[in-house]
Amino acid sequence: MKVCVYGSREDEMGYYENREREFNFQLTFTEKMLTPDTVELAKGCTAIVIVTACRIDANMAALLKEAGVKYIASRAAGTDHMDLDAIAANGLKAASVPFYSPSAIAEHTMLLTLALLRNLKREMMHVQRSCFTLDNIRGRELGNMTVGVIGTGRIGERTIQLLSGFGCRILAYDIYEKESVKKLACYAPLDELYAQSDILILHCPLTKENYHMINYESLVQLKDGVLIVNTARGGLIDHRALLDALNGGKVAGFAFDVYENESAFMRKDLEGAEVDDPIFNALIAKAKVLFTSHMSFYTDTAIENMIQTTLENLREYSLTGSCKNELTR
Ligand code: NAI
């Protein structure tokens, strides 16, 4: 089977090369993302591999069909970059990697949470300009906090396990409750979690129902001085409302690995130029705001697992025409 791998990175080649013979695929690689300009690279391929920066809307689904593509293997866990109805309507099938290393994202979430609590960005900025005082640096301890975790799936549960080692009180909210989570956290209705949490951590997928769940109305319900950490999806937050809440002091700190309009700049080296997004720029300029470029997932273990499952998905498609991780059923 001929497969075009979009968004491939130099440091991942070894993983693909080690497995190419085992899977008996003809792989071609491009660093480029899938766009109307690059879709021609998929011509003659039965399948493509994509990353989350490759968006498939109705137009792209039609272009892929025209190029002769049958299967889309997304390397990610999140699926909001694909219009699954449009993919199915064009007779294509798509699969994802439902999990590859929940610990990768959970550990990064802990890193961001602790960095906010200890004012790490401000301290780094101070040290950079040879300022070694303790001014505006005093931190807070996680063990004294109430942490609210929204979404207790694979990643949320792992974060809760890590949090529990710090001795903090953990509240959780999910549309489905899990018995294993109840051993470490208390499920609470969303309004109670909002009212009681010193730190709010988002680990739920982005859906039509929870788009901009953190908005002007919900921000009012949060505790004064709350910290917010989002390693899930940018669309969960109305960033204009959050910027206002940071400016007004309602929110004391914000760490994010994902941003609603990130596809405009993510994975690009803009060489010191500003991103064309005044809200994003105002956010990342703040000492109390930390941004990492959608790299929570990016560990050696995660990449290896992600590529392995992607190739297994494609092998299943090539042998049976369907796949256990299929999204377009
Ligand atoms: P999962 O499918 O194991 O768990 C998601 C949980 O969220 C489920 O328990 C589900 O019931 C719950 N949920 C769904 N809608 C909800 C809502 N409206 N309110 C509260 N809970 C809701 O997914 P997993 O592996 O834990 O991943 C969670 C999300 O993390 C992904 O959907 C993705 O958006 C994001 N992610 C981010 C990465 C990064 O690099 N920053 C990497 C991987 C995932």
Tab-separated table of C-alpha atoms and ligand atoms in Angstrom:
chain	number	residue	atom	x	y	z
A	1	MET	CA	0.000	0.000	0.000
A	2	LYS	CA	1.302	3.469	-0.895
A	3	VAL	CA	1.082	5.948	1.975
A	4	CYS	CA	1.908	9.657	2.096
A	5	VAL	CA	2.980	10.797	5.577
A	6	TYR	CA	2.235	14.508	6.128
A	7	GLY	CA	3.847	16.579	8.883
A	8	SER	CA	6.680	14.084	9.310
A	9	ARG	CA	9.667	15.180	11.345
A	10	GLU	CA	13.314	14.282	10.855
A	11	ASP	CA	13.657	12.823	14.355
A	12	GLU	CA	10.804	10.381	13.741
A	13	MET	CA	12.229	8.801	10.590
A	14	GLY	CA	14.061	6.103	12.531
A	15	TYR	CA	10.779	4.803	13.985
A	16	TYR	CA	9.174	4.594	10.527
A	17	GLU	CA	12.230	3.070	8.871
A	18	ASN	CA	12.501	0.351	11.521
A	19	ARG	CA	8.935	-0.714	10.802
A	20	GLU	CA	8.561	-0.114	7.061
A	21	ARG	CA	9.633	-3.647	6.134
A	22	GLU	CA	7.554	-5.261	8.905
A	23	PHE	CA	4.425	-3.551	7.582
A	24	ASN	CA	5.306	-3.790	3.888
A	25	PHE	CA	4.115	-0.276	3.011
A	26	GLN	CA	5.590	2.136	0.497
A	27	LEU	CA	5.915	5.278	2.597
A	28	THR	CA	6.648	8.736	1.247
A	29	PHE	CA	7.328	11.551	3.696
A	30	THR	CA	6.762	15.279	3.648
A	31	GLU	CA	7.311	17.845	6.373
A	32	LYS	CA	4.454	19.821	4.830
A	33	MET	CA	0.988	19.828	6.325
A	34	LEU	CA	-2.005	18.706	4.294
A	35	THR	CA	-3.470	21.760	2.537
A	36	PRO	CA	-5.162	22.310	-0.843
A	37	ASP	CA	-1.632	23.146	-2.124
A	38	THR	CA	-0.052	19.916	-0.886
A	39	VAL	CA	-2.898	17.454	-1.474
A	40	GLU	CA	-1.376	16.499	-4.838
A	41	LEU	CA	1.415	14.706	-2.916
A	42	ALA	CA	-1.226	12.128	-1.984
A	43	LYS	CA	-2.072	11.359	-5.618
A	44	GLY	CA	-1.701	7.621	-6.242
A	45	CYS	CA	-1.597	6.822	-2.511
A	46	THR	CA	-4.257	4.589	-0.956
A	47	ALA	CA	-3.730	6.184	2.442
A	48	ILE	CA	-2.364	9.267	4.129
A	49	VAL	CA	-1.000	9.841	7.626
A	50	ILE	CA	-1.819	13.236	9.152
A	51	VAL	CA	-1.132	15.242	12.326
A	52	THR	CA	-3.533	17.648	14.070
A	53	ALA	CA	-2.237	20.658	12.121
A	54	CYS	CA	-3.693	18.997	8.981
A	55	ARG	CA	-7.341	20.009	8.857
A	56	ILE	CA	-9.817	17.983	6.850
A	57	ASP	CA	-12.997	19.877	6.061
A	58	ALA	CA	-15.575	19.069	3.377
A	59	ASN	CA	-13.457	20.628	0.620
A	60	MET	CA	-10.348	18.692	1.662
A	61	ALA	CA	-12.290	15.436	1.924
A	62	ALA	CA	-13.473	15.923	-1.677
A	63	LEU	CA	-9.914	16.720	-2.821
A	64	LEU	CA	-8.596	13.561	-1.134
A	65	LYS	CA	-11.273	11.464	-2.814
A	66	GLU	CA	-10.277	12.992	-6.145
A	67	ALA	CA	-6.632	12.088	-5.430
A	68	GLY	CA	-7.662	8.434	-4.975
A	69	VAL	CA	-7.112	8.284	-1.201
A	70	LYS	CA	-9.265	5.776	0.702
A	71	TYR	CA	-7.894	5.813	4.237
A	72	ILE	CA	-6.857	8.616	6.585
A	73	ALA	CA	-4.717	7.634	9.554
A	74	SER	CA	-4.537	10.488	12.027
A	75	ARG	CA	-1.630	10.142	14.428
A	76	ALA	CA	-3.410	12.023	17.194
A	77	ALA	CA	-5.877	11.183	19.963
A	78	GLY	CA	-8.030	14.302	19.441
A	79	THR	CA	-10.266	14.211	16.361
A	80	ASP	CA	-11.567	17.779	16.112
A	81	HIS	CA	-9.285	18.571	13.141
A	82	MET	CA	-11.367	16.259	10.963
A	83	ASP	CA	-14.925	16.668	9.680
A	84	LEU	CA	-15.856	13.000	10.048
A	85	ASP	CA	-19.262	13.410	8.371
A	86	ALA	CA	-17.630	14.970	5.314
A	87	ILE	CA	-14.976	12.236	5.249
A	88	ALA	CA	-17.653	9.528	5.337
A	89	ALA	CA	-19.824	11.362	2.810
A	90	ASN	CA	-16.898	11.200	0.375
A	91	GLY	CA	-16.554	7.441	0.906
A	92	LEU	CA	-13.294	7.742	2.858
A	93	LYS	CA	-12.462	6.099	6.177
A	94	ALA	CA	-10.501	7.638	9.027
A	95	ALA	CA	-8.865	6.200	12.126
A	96	SER	CA	-7.011	7.755	15.046
A	97	VAL	CA	-4.641	6.672	17.792
A	98	PRO	CA	-6.985	6.832	20.794
A	99	PHE	CA	-4.091	6.781	23.252
A	100	TYR	CA	-0.321	6.592	23.030
A	101	SER	CA	1.025	7.887	26.325
A	102	PRO	CA	-1.412	9.560	28.731
A	103	SER	CA	1.575	10.112	31.041
A	104	ALA	CA	3.253	12.386	28.485
A	105	ILE	CA	0.401	14.906	28.639
A	106	ALA	CA	-0.259	14.426	32.355
A	107	GLU	CA	3.389	14.998	33.275
A	108	HIS	CA	3.511	18.146	31.125
A	109	THR	CA	0.338	19.340	32.828
A	110	MET	CA	2.047	18.897	36.199
A	111	LEU	CA	5.069	20.812	34.921
A	112	LEU	CA	2.875	23.743	33.863
A	113	THR	CA	0.864	23.654	37.100
A	114	LEU	CA	3.971	23.731	39.298
A	115	ALA	CA	5.580	26.398	37.103
A	116	LEU	CA	2.531	28.646	37.598
A	117	LEU	CA	2.514	28.046	41.348
A	118	ARG	CA	6.201	28.976	41.644
A	119	ASN	CA	6.076	31.949	39.213
A	120	LEU	CA	8.719	30.223	37.146
A	121	LYS	CA	8.370	32.406	34.035
A	122	ARG	CA	8.777	35.626	36.066
A	123	GLU	CA	11.805	34.108	37.839
A	124	MET	CA	13.389	33.118	34.505
A	125	MET	CA	12.815	36.659	33.229
A	126	HIS	CA	14.419	38.095	36.397
A	127	VAL	CA	17.463	35.846	36.147
A	128	GLN	CA	17.819	36.656	32.442
A	129	ARG	CA	18.367	40.307	33.386
A	130	SER	CA	20.648	39.458	36.326
A	131	CYS	CA	17.967	40.199	38.902
A	132	PHE	CA	18.383	37.761	41.789
A	133	THR	CA	15.931	39.227	44.308
A	134	LEU	CA	12.808	37.495	45.605
A	135	ASP	CA	10.526	40.322	44.428
A	136	ASN	CA	7.149	39.048	43.181
A	137	ILE	CA	8.405	35.467	43.207
A	138	ARG	CA	6.851	33.958	46.348
A	139	GLY	CA	5.127	30.744	45.380
A	140	ARG	CA	2.243	28.652	46.610
A	141	GLU	CA	2.256	24.944	47.497
A	142	LEU	CA	0.174	22.426	45.624
A	143	GLY	CA	-0.479	20.380	48.762
A	144	ASN	CA	-2.595	23.252	50.167
A	145	MET	CA	-4.740	23.630	47.065
A	146	THR	CA	-8.031	22.347	45.745
A	147	VAL	CA	-7.557	21.261	42.158
A	148	GLY	CA	-10.488	20.788	39.775
A	149	VAL	CA	-9.921	18.400	36.865
A	150	ILE	CA	-12.447	18.479	34.019
A	151	GLY	CA	-12.348	15.265	32.006
A	152	THR	CA	-11.265	12.095	33.792
A	153	GLY	CA	-10.423	9.905	30.806
A	154	ARG	CA	-7.002	8.391	30.293
A	155	ILE	CA	-5.069	11.655	30.623
A	156	GLY	CA	-7.259	13.216	33.321
A	157	GLU	CA	-7.012	10.094	35.475
A	158	ARG	CA	-3.217	10.010	35.107
A	159	THR	CA	-3.017	13.682	36.135
A	160	ILE	CA	-5.205	12.898	39.156
A	161	GLN	CA	-2.835	10.062	40.131
A	162	LEU	CA	0.123	12.440	39.906
A	163	LEU	CA	-1.708	15.212	41.776
A	164	SER	CA	-2.625	12.837	44.589
A	165	GLY	CA	1.070	12.457	45.430
A	166	PHE	CA	1.167	16.150	46.350
A	167	GLY	CA	-1.590	15.775	48.923
A	168	CYS	CA	-3.969	18.306	47.402
A	169	ARG	CA	-7.759	18.041	47.450
A	170	ILE	CA	-8.951	16.912	44.040
A	171	LEU	CA	-12.377	17.610	42.562
A	172	ALA	CA	-13.352	16.057	39.258
A	173	TYR	CA	-16.041	16.520	36.647
A	174	ASP	CA	-16.855	14.253	33.722
A	175	ILE	CA	-20.024	13.326	31.869
A	176	TYR	CA	-19.201	9.703	32.839
A	177	GLU	CA	-17.822	8.962	36.300
A	178	LYS	CA	-15.144	6.282	36.809
A	179	GLU	CA	-14.864	4.100	39.937
A	180	SER	CA	-11.045	4.127	39.774
A	181	VAL	CA	-11.027	7.955	39.882
A	182	LYS	CA	-13.299	8.023	42.942
A	183	LYS	CA	-10.461	6.503	45.024
A	184	LEU	CA	-8.393	9.679	44.555
A	185	ALA	CA	-10.852	12.471	43.730
A	186	CYS	CA	-14.406	13.602	44.498
A	187	TYR	CA	-16.710	14.040	41.538
A	188	ALA	CA	-18.655	17.293	41.813
A	189	PRO	CA	-21.106	19.186	39.611
A	190	LEU	CA	-19.364	21.709	37.364
A	191	ASP	CA	-20.633	24.767	39.283
A	192	GLU	CA	-19.261	23.390	42.576
A	193	LEU	CA	-15.934	22.535	40.972
A	194	TYR	CA	-15.755	26.072	39.533
A	195	ALA	CA	-16.571	27.673	42.886
A	196	GLN	CA	-14.082	25.636	44.949
A	197	SER	CA	-11.014	25.080	42.758
A	198	ASP	CA	-7.795	27.049	43.254
A	199	ILE	CA	-6.473	25.438	40.090
A	200	LEU	CA	-8.590	24.394	37.118
A	201	ILE	CA	-7.170	21.757	34.748
A	202	LEU	CA	-8.851	20.906	31.433
A	203	HIS	CA	-8.537	17.364	30.100
A	204	CYS	CA	-11.812	16.909	28.193
A	205	PRO	CA	-12.110	16.674	24.410
A	206	LEU	CA	-13.471	19.620	22.446
A	207	THR	CA	-17.038	18.940	21.339
A	208	LYS	CA	-19.904	21.056	19.985
A	209	GLU	CA	-21.355	21.103	23.520
A	210	ASN	CA	-18.301	22.419	25.377
A	211	TYR	CA	-16.911	24.911	22.839
A	212	HIS	CA	-15.770	27.987	24.861
A	213	MET	CA	-16.846	26.405	28.148
A	214	ILE	CA	-14.449	28.835	29.842
A	215	ASN	CA	-16.123	32.123	28.891
A	216	TYR	CA	-17.283	35.369	30.522
A	217	GLU	CA	-20.122	33.553	32.355
A	218	SER	CA	-18.074	30.644	33.706
A	219	LEU	CA	-15.082	32.843	34.617
A	220	VAL	CA	-17.334	34.796	37.003
A	221	GLN	CA	-18.071	31.543	38.834
A	222	LEU	CA	-14.374	30.778	39.455
A	223	LYS	CA	-12.501	31.613	42.652
A	224	ASP	CA	-10.620	34.905	42.703
A	225	GLY	CA	-6.958	34.262	41.912
A	226	VAL	CA	-7.610	30.917	40.204
A	227	LEU	CA	-4.929	29.306	38.022
A	228	ILE	CA	-6.016	27.665	34.761
A	229	VAL	CA	-4.106	24.978	32.875
A	230	ASN	CA	-5.209	23.795	29.433
A	231	THR	CA	-3.401	20.980	27.661
A	232	ALA	CA	-6.597	19.678	26.017
A	233	ARG	CA	-7.867	21.874	23.174
A	234	GLY	CA	-7.796	25.638	22.593
A	235	GLY	CA	-11.455	25.827	21.597
A	236	LEU	CA	-12.482	25.024	25.176
A	237	ILE	CA	-11.580	28.605	26.127
A	238	ASP	CA	-12.791	32.009	24.951
A	239	HIS	CA	-9.307	33.566	25.110
A	240	ARG	CA	-10.608	37.135	24.873
A	241	ALA	CA	-12.642	36.558	28.036
A	242	LEU	CA	-9.654	34.937	29.709
A	243	LEU	CA	-7.377	37.835	28.772
A	244	ASP	CA	-9.873	40.235	30.381
A	245	ALA	CA	-9.968	38.025	33.495
A	246	LEU	CA	-6.151	38.020	33.687
A	247	ASN	CA	-6.074	41.812	33.254
A	248	GLY	CA	-8.732	42.241	35.939
A	249	GLY	CA	-6.935	39.906	38.376
A	250	LYS	CA	-9.731	37.345	38.570
A	251	VAL	CA	-7.357	34.762	37.064
A	252	ALA	CA	-3.866	34.820	38.609
A	253	GLY	CA	-2.144	32.601	36.074
A	254	PHE	CA	-2.764	30.677	32.896
A	255	ALA	CA	-0.712	27.941	31.247
A	256	PHE	CA	-1.660	26.561	27.867
A	257	ASP	CA	-0.268	24.116	25.371
A	258	VAL	CA	-3.092	24.494	22.855
A	259	TYR	CA	-4.782	27.523	21.309
A	260	GLU	CA	-7.945	27.871	19.277
A	261	ASN	CA	-6.288	29.370	16.185
A	262	GLU	CA	-3.011	27.530	16.564
A	263	SER	CA	-3.098	25.985	13.073
A	264	ALA	CA	-2.159	29.437	11.673
A	265	PHE	CA	1.293	29.264	13.297
A	266	MET	CA	1.917	25.928	14.989
A	267	ARG	CA	4.981	24.008	13.759
A	268	LYS	CA	6.226	27.079	11.879
A	269	ASP	CA	9.456	28.906	12.650
A	270	LEU	CA	8.382	32.534	12.320
A	271	GLU	CA	11.895	33.824	13.128
A	272	GLY	CA	11.001	36.383	15.757
A	273	ALA	CA	8.000	37.772	13.875
A	274	GLU	CA	4.765	38.176	15.859
A	275	VAL	CA	1.870	35.830	15.322
A	276	ASP	CA	-0.986	37.655	13.602
A	277	ASP	CA	-3.297	37.337	16.606
A	278	PRO	CA	-3.433	40.247	19.098
A	279	ILE	CA	-5.129	38.199	21.823
A	280	PHE	CA	-2.531	35.438	21.641
A	281	ASN	CA	0.286	38.011	21.644
A	282	ALA	CA	-1.174	39.839	24.649
A	283	LEU	CA	-1.474	36.546	26.515
A	284	ILE	CA	2.045	35.258	25.932
A	285	ALA	CA	3.580	38.648	26.771
A	286	LYS	CA	2.396	38.301	30.381
A	287	ALA	CA	4.744	37.044	33.110
A	288	LYS	CA	1.820	35.113	34.608
A	289	VAL	CA	1.028	33.311	31.359
A	290	LEU	CA	2.979	30.305	30.105
A	291	PHE	CA	2.628	28.898	26.621
A	292	THR	CA	4.160	25.768	25.123
A	293	SER	CA	3.602	24.938	21.473
A	294	HIS	CA	1.321	21.893	21.543
A	295	MET	CA	4.157	19.683	22.712
A	296	SER	CA	2.654	17.963	25.776
A	297	PHE	CA	2.503	14.748	23.810
A	298	TYR	CA	6.018	14.961	22.447
A	299	THR	CA	8.067	12.325	24.234
A	300	ASP	CA	10.044	9.391	22.879
A	301	THR	CA	7.572	6.869	24.304
A	302	ALA	CA	4.560	8.698	22.870
A	303	ILE	CA	6.025	9.047	19.370
A	304	GLU	CA	7.004	5.397	19.219
A	305	ASN	CA	3.538	4.260	20.345
A	306	MET	CA	1.811	6.741	18.028
A	307	ILE	CA	3.670	5.550	14.921
A	308	GLN	CA	3.225	1.879	15.850
A	309	THR	CA	-0.579	2.235	16.260
A	310	THR	CA	-0.877	4.371	13.090
A	311	LEU	CA	0.867	1.686	11.041
A	312	GLU	CA	-1.239	-1.033	12.702
A	313	ASN	CA	-4.381	0.938	11.781
A	314	LEU	CA	-3.256	1.098	8.157
A	315	ARG	CA	-2.365	-2.611	8.076
A	316	GLU	CA	-5.843	-3.442	9.368
A	317	TYR	CA	-7.393	-1.235	6.673
A	318	SER	CA	-5.282	-2.820	3.933
A	319	LEU	CA	-6.149	-6.365	5.061
A	320	THR	CA	-9.808	-5.992	6.047
A	321	GLY	CA	-11.047	-2.601	4.802
A	322	SER	CA	-11.916	-1.578	8.354
A	323	CYS	CA	-10.092	-0.807	11.576
A	324	LYS	CA	-10.783	-1.112	15.308
A	325	ASN	CA	-9.813	2.543	15.787
A	326	GLU	CA	-12.097	3.721	12.987
A	327	LEU	CA	-13.915	7.033	13.537
A	328	THR	CA	-16.150	7.024	10.467
A	329	ARG	CA	-18.366	4.051	11.288
B	1	NAI	P1	-10.315	10.089	26.773
B	1	NAI	O1	-11.254	9.813	25.662
B	1	NAI	O2	-9.608	8.949	27.435
B	1	NAI	O3	-11.053	10.925	27.919
B	1	NAI	C1	-11.843	12.043	27.686
B	1	NAI	C2	-12.771	12.179	28.861
B	1	NAI	O4	-13.465	13.413	28.728
B	1	NAI	C3	-13.816	11.059	28.933
B	1	NAI	O5	-13.852	10.540	30.241
B	1	NAI	C4	-15.110	11.761	28.556
B	1	NAI	O6	-16.245	11.204	29.197
B	1	NAI	C5	-14.833	13.172	29.052
B	1	NAI	N1	-15.666	14.191	28.453
B	1	NAI	C6	-16.172	14.258	27.200
B	1	NAI	N2	-16.898	15.387	27.048
B	1	NAI	C7	-16.844	16.032	28.239
B	1	NAI	C8	-17.397	17.241	28.714
B	1	NAI	N3	-18.163	18.010	27.950
B	1	NAI	N4	-17.157	17.595	29.993
B	1	NAI	C9	-16.390	16.813	30.795
B	1	NAI	N5	-15.837	15.649	30.399
B	1	NAI	C10	-16.069	15.272	29.134
B	1	NAI	O7	-9.267	11.144	26.173
B	1	NAI	P2	-7.821	11.466	26.708
B	1	NAI	O8	-6.844	10.530	26.084
B	1	NAI	O9	-7.838	11.601	28.172
B	1	NAI	O10	-7.579	12.901	26.031
B	1	NAI	C11	-8.348	14.039	26.415
B	1	NAI	C12	-8.077	15.175	25.447
B	1	NAI	O11	-6.742	15.620	25.587
B	1	NAI	C13	-8.173	14.782	23.957
B	1	NAI	O12	-9.502	14.784	23.494
B	1	NAI	C14	-7.347	15.852	23.298
B	1	NAI	O13	-8.189	16.949	22.968
B	1	NAI	C15	-6.353	16.270	24.386
B	1	NAI	N6	-4.980	15.879	24.052
B	1	NAI	C16	-4.014	16.849	24.012
B	1	NAI	C17	-2.708	16.531	23.660
B	1	NAI	C18	-1.600	17.546	23.633
B	1	NAI	O14	-0.519	17.273	23.118
B	1	NAI	N7	-1.786	18.742	24.163
B	1	NAI	C19	-2.345	15.164	23.301
B	1	NAI	C20	-3.436	14.205	23.442
B	1	NAI	C21	-4.703	14.575	23.787
